Short mmCIF file of C-alpha atoms in Angstrom, two decimals:
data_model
loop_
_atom_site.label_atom_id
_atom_site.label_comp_id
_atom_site.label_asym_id
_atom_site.label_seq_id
_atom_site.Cartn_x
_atom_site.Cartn_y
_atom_site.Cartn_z
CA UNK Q 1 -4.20 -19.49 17.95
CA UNK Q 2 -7.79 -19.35 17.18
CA UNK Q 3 -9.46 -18.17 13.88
CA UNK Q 4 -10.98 -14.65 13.14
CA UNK Q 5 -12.97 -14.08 15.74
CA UNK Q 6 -16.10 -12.62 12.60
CA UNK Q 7 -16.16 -13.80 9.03
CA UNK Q 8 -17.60 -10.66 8.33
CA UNK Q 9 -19.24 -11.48 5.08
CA UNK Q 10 -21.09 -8.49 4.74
CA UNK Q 11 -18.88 -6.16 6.97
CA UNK Q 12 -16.38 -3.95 5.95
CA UNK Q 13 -13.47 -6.87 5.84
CA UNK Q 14 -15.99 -8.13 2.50
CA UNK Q 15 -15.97 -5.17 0.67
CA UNK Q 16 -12.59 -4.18 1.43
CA UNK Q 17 -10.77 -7.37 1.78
CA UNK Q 18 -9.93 -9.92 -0.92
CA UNK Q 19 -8.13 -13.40 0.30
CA UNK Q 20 -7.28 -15.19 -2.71
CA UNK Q 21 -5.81 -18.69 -1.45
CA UNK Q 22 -6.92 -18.70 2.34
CA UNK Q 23 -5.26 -20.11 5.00
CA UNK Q 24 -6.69 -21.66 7.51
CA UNK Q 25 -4.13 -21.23 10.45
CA UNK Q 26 -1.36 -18.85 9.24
CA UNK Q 27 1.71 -17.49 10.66
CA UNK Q 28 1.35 -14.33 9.61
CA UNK Q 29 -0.33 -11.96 7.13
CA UNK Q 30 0.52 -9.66 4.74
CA UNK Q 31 -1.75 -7.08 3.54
CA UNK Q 32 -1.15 -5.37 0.68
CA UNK Q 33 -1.89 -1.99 -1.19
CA UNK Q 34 -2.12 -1.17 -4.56
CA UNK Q 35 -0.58 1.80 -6.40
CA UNK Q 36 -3.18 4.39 -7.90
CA UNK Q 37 -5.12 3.01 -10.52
CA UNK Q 38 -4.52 0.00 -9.15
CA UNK Q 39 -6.33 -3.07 -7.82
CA UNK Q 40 -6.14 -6.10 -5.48
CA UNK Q 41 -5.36 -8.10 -8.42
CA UNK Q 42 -2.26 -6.58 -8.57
CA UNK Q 43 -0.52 -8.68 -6.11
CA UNK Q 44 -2.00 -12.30 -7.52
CA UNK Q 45 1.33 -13.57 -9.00
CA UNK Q 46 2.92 -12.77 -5.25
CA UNK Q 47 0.41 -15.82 -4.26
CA UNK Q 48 3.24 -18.75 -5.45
CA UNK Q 49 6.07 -16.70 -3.70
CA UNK Q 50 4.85 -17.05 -0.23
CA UNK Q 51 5.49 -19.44 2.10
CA UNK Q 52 2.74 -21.58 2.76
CA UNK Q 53 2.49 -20.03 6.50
CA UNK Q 54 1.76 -16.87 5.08
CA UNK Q 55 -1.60 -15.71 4.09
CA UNK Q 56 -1.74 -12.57 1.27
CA UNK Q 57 -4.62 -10.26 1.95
CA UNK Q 58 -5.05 -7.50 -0.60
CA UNK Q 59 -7.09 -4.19 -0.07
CA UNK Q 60 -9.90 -3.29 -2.94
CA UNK Q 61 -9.95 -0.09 -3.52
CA UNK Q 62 -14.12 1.52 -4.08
CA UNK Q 63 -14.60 2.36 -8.03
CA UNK Q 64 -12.91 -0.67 -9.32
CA UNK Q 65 -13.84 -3.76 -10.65
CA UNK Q 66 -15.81 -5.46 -8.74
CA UNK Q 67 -16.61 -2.44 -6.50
CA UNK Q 68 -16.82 -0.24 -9.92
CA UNK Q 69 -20.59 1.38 -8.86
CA UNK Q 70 -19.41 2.83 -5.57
CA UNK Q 71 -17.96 6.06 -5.21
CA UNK Q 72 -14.38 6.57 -5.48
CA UNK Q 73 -12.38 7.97 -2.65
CA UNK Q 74 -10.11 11.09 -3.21
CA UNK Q 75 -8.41 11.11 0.31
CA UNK Q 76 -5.99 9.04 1.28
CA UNK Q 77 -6.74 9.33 5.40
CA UNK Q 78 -10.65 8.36 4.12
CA UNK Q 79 -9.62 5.14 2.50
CA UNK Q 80 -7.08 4.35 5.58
CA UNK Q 81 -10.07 5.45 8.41
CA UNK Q 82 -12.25 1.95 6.19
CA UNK Q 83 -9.27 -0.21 5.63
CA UNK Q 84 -8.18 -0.22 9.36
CA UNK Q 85 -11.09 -1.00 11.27
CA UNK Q 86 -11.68 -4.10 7.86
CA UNK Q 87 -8.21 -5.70 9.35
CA UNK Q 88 -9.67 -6.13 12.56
CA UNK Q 89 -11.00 -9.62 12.55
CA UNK Q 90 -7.41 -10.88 10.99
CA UNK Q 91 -5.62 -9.09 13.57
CA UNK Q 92 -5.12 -12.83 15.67
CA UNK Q 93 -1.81 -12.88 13.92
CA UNK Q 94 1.00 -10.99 13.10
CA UNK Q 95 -0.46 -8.35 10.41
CA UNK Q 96 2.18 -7.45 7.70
CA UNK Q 97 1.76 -4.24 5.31
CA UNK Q 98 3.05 -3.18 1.84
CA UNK Q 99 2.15 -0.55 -0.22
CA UNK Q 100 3.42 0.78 -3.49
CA UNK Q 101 3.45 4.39 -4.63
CA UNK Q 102 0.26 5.86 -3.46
CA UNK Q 103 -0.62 2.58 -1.54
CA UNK Q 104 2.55 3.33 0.79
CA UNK Q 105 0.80 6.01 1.61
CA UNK Q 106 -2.22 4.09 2.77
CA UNK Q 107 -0.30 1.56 4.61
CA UNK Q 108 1.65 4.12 6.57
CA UNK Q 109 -1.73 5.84 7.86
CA UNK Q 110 -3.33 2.47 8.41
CA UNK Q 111 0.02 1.82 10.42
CA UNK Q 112 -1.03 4.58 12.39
CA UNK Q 113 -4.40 3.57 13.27
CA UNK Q 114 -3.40 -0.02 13.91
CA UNK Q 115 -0.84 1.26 16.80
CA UNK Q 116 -3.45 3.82 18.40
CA UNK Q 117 -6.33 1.14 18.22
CA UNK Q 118 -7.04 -1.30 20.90
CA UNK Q 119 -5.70 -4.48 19.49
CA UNK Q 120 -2.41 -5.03 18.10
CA UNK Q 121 -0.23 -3.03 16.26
CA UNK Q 122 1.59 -4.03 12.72
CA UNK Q 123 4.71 -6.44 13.03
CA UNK Q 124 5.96 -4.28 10.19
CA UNK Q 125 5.95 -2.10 7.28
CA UNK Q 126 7.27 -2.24 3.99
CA UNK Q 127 6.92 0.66 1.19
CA UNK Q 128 7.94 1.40 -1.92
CA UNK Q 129 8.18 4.23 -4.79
CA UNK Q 130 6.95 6.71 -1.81
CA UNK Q 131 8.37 9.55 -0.95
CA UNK Q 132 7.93 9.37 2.96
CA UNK Q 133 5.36 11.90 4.29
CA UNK Q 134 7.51 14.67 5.83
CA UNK Q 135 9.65 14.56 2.36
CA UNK Q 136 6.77 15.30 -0.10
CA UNK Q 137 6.08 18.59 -1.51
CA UNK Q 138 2.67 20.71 0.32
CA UNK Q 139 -0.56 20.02 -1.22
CA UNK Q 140 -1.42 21.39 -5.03
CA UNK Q 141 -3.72 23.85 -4.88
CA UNK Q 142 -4.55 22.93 -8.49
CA UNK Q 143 -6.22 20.03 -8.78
CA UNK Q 144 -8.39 19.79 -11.51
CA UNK Q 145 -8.56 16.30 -13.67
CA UNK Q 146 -5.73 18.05 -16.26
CA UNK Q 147 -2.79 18.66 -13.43
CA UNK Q 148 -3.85 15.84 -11.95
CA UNK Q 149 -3.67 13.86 -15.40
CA UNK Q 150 -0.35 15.25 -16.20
CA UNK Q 151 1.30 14.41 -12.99
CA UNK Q 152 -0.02 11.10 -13.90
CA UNK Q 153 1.91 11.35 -17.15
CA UNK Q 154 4.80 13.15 -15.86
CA UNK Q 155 5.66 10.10 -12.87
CA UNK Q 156 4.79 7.25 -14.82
CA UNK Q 157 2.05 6.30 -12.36
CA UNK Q 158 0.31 4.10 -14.79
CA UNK Q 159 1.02 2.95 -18.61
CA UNK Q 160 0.93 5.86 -20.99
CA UNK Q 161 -1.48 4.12 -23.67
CA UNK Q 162 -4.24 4.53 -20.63
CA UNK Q 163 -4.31 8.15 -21.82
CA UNK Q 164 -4.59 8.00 -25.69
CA UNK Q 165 -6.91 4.92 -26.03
CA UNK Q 166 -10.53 5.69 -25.73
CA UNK Q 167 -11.51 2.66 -23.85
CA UNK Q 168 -8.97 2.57 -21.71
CA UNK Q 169 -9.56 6.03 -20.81
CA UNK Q 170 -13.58 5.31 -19.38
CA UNK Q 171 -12.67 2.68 -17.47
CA UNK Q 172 -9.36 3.52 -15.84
CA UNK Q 173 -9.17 6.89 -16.11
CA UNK Q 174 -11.51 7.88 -13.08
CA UNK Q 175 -9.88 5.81 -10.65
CA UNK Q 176 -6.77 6.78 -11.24
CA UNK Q 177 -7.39 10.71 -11.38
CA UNK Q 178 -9.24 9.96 -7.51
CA UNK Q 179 -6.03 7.87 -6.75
CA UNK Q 180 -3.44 10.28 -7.79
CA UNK Q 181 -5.44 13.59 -6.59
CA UNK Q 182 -5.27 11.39 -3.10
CA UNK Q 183 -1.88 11.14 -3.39
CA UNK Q 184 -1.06 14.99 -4.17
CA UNK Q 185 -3.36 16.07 -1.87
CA UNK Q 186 -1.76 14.49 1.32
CA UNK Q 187 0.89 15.49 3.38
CA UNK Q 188 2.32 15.45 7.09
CA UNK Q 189 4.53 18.51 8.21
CA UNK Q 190 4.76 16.46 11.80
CA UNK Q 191 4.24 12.79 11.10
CA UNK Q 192 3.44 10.13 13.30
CA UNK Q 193 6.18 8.27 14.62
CA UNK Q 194 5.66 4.21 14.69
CA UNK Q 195 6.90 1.71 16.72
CA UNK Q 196 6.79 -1.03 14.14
CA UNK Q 197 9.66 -1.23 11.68
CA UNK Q 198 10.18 -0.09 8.56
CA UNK Q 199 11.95 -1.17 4.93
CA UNK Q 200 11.57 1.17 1.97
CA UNK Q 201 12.05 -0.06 -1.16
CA UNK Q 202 12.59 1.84 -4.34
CA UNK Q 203 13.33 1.92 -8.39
CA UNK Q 204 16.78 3.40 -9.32
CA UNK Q 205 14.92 5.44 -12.15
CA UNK Q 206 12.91 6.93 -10.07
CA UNK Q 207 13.54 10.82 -9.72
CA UNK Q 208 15.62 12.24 -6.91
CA UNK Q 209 18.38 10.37 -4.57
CA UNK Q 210 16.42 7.58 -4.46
CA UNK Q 211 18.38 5.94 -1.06
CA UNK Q 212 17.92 9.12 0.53
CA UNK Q 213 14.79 9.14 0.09
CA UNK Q 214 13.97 5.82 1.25
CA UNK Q 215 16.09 6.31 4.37
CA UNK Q 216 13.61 9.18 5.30
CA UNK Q 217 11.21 6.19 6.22
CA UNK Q 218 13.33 5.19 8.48
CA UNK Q 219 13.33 8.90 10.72
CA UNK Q 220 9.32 7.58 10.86
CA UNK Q 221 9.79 4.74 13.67
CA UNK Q 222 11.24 3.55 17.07
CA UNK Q 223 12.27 0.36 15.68
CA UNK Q 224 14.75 -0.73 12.95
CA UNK Q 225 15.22 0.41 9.45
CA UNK Q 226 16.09 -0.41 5.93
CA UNK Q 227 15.79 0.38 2.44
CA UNK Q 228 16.72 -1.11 -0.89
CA UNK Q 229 17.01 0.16 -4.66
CA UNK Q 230 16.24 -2.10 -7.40
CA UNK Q 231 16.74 -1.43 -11.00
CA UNK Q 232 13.71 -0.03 -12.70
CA UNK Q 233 11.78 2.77 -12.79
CA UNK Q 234 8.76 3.30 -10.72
CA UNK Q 235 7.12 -0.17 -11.55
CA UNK Q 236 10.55 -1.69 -10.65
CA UNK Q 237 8.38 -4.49 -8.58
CA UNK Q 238 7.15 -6.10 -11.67
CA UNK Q 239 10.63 -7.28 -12.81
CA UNK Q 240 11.76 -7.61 -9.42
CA UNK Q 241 9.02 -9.75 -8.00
CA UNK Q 242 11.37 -12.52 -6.99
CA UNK Q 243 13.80 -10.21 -5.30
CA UNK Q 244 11.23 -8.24 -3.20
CA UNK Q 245 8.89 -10.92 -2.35
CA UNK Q 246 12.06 -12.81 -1.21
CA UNK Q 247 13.20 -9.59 0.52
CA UNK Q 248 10.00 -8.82 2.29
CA UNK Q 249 9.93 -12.98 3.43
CA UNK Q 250 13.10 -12.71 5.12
CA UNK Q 251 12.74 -9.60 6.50
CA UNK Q 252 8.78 -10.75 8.30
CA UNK Q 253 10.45 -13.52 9.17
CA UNK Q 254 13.65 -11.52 11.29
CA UNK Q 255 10.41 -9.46 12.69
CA UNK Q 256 8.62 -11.92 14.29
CA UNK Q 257 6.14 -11.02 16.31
CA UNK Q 258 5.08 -6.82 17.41
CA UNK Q 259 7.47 -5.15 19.28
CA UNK Q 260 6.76 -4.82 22.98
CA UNK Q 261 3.83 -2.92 23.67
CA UNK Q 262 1.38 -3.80 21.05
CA UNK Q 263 0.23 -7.08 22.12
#
């Protein structure tokens, strides 16, 4: 296989794109997207986890550190329509996605795009502490920066000492408000079915029937589907790096290659 076919330096892929350890000529990739609040740091320590085949792109989010002067983003369809058409010069392999909480979100609609686009689709999705898009409640019609701050509170999105600590509150604050109005603002009453599949993954103190839950993913593709609860709450993946990362190896490596049709 031949390299990216643009470096894109100053492109999209640059501002949207980080590649901490690159690889030269991967297997496969695996893109991942943060939570709200979050950032492409977030998925560093996943670096030593990965085969050496396997090359971790994560997704920077606009308003955040080194992207802190641009404007933030309060849709999640607006940050999938710039993170989809950013992949495209990595797309010579197998592209991999994960999201977490409202970054499941974001993968899912940059799924979407992948598999209506030209080029080829995702080898497969993986998601976590996401409701899937047909399960979530309509759009709040409230959304000023208090509801939105207390759903914040009220789901754990984030640590609660980024509320009550001055500091804290400047620089994190803002992002995460954008993040989590994105996230309560979208919804699908007739999703898009994918071809790719799908594994949901999940914290058993989350609210609600968690495996139920993550087995709605699955009603949102063609191909197969799984899901798995690990104890925790809705950060779950932090103590359970090992086991997912592991999970999510195996599982990209049963994939293989797209499924017929988006070559």
């Amino acid at each position: 296989m031949t390299a990216p076919t643009t470096t894109d330096t100053s492109g999209a892929s640059a501002r949207w794109l980080r590649r901490p350890r690159p690889r030269p000529d991967p297997a496969a990739r695996l893109v991942c997207l943060p939570h709200a609040g979050g950032t492409a740091s977030a998925y560093s320590s996943w670096l030593d986890r990965l085969p050496a085949t396997t090359e971790l792109i994560s997704v920077q989010y606009p308003g955040r550190h080194d992207r802190l002067a641009e404007p933030l983003m309060p849709s999640v369809v607006q940050i999938a329509d710039a993170v989809a058409p950013a992949l495209a010069p990595y797309a010579d392999r197998p592209l991999f996605l994960f999201g977490h909480s409202m970054g499941s979100l974001v993968a899912y609609e940059v799924a979407i795009r992948l598999e209506a686009g030209g080029g080829p689709g995702p080898a497969g999705l993986f998601l976590s502490g996401q409701l899937a898009p047909h399960r979530s409640a309509p759009p709040h019609e409230v959304m000023d920066d208090a509801t939105v701050e207390a759903e914040a509170r009220e789901a754990g999105w984030t640590d609660p000492a980024v509320f009550d600590h001055p500091e804290l509150r400047e620089l994190v604050l803002p992002p995460l408000l954008a993040d989590v109005r994105a996230s309560l603002s979208y919804h699908r009453d007739d999703p898009v079915r994918l071809r790719c599949p799908i594994a949901a993954y999940g914290g058993s103190g989350d609210p609600g029937d968690v495996p139920r839950e993550l087995a709605a993913w699955g009603e949102l593709t063609s191909g197969s589907a799984a899901g798995r609860v690990f104890d925790g709450d809705h950060f779950y993946l932090r103590a359970a790096e090992a086991e997912l990362v592991a999970d999510i190896v195996a599982r990209m490596s049963d994939w293989g290659e797209p499924p017929v049709g988006q070559h």
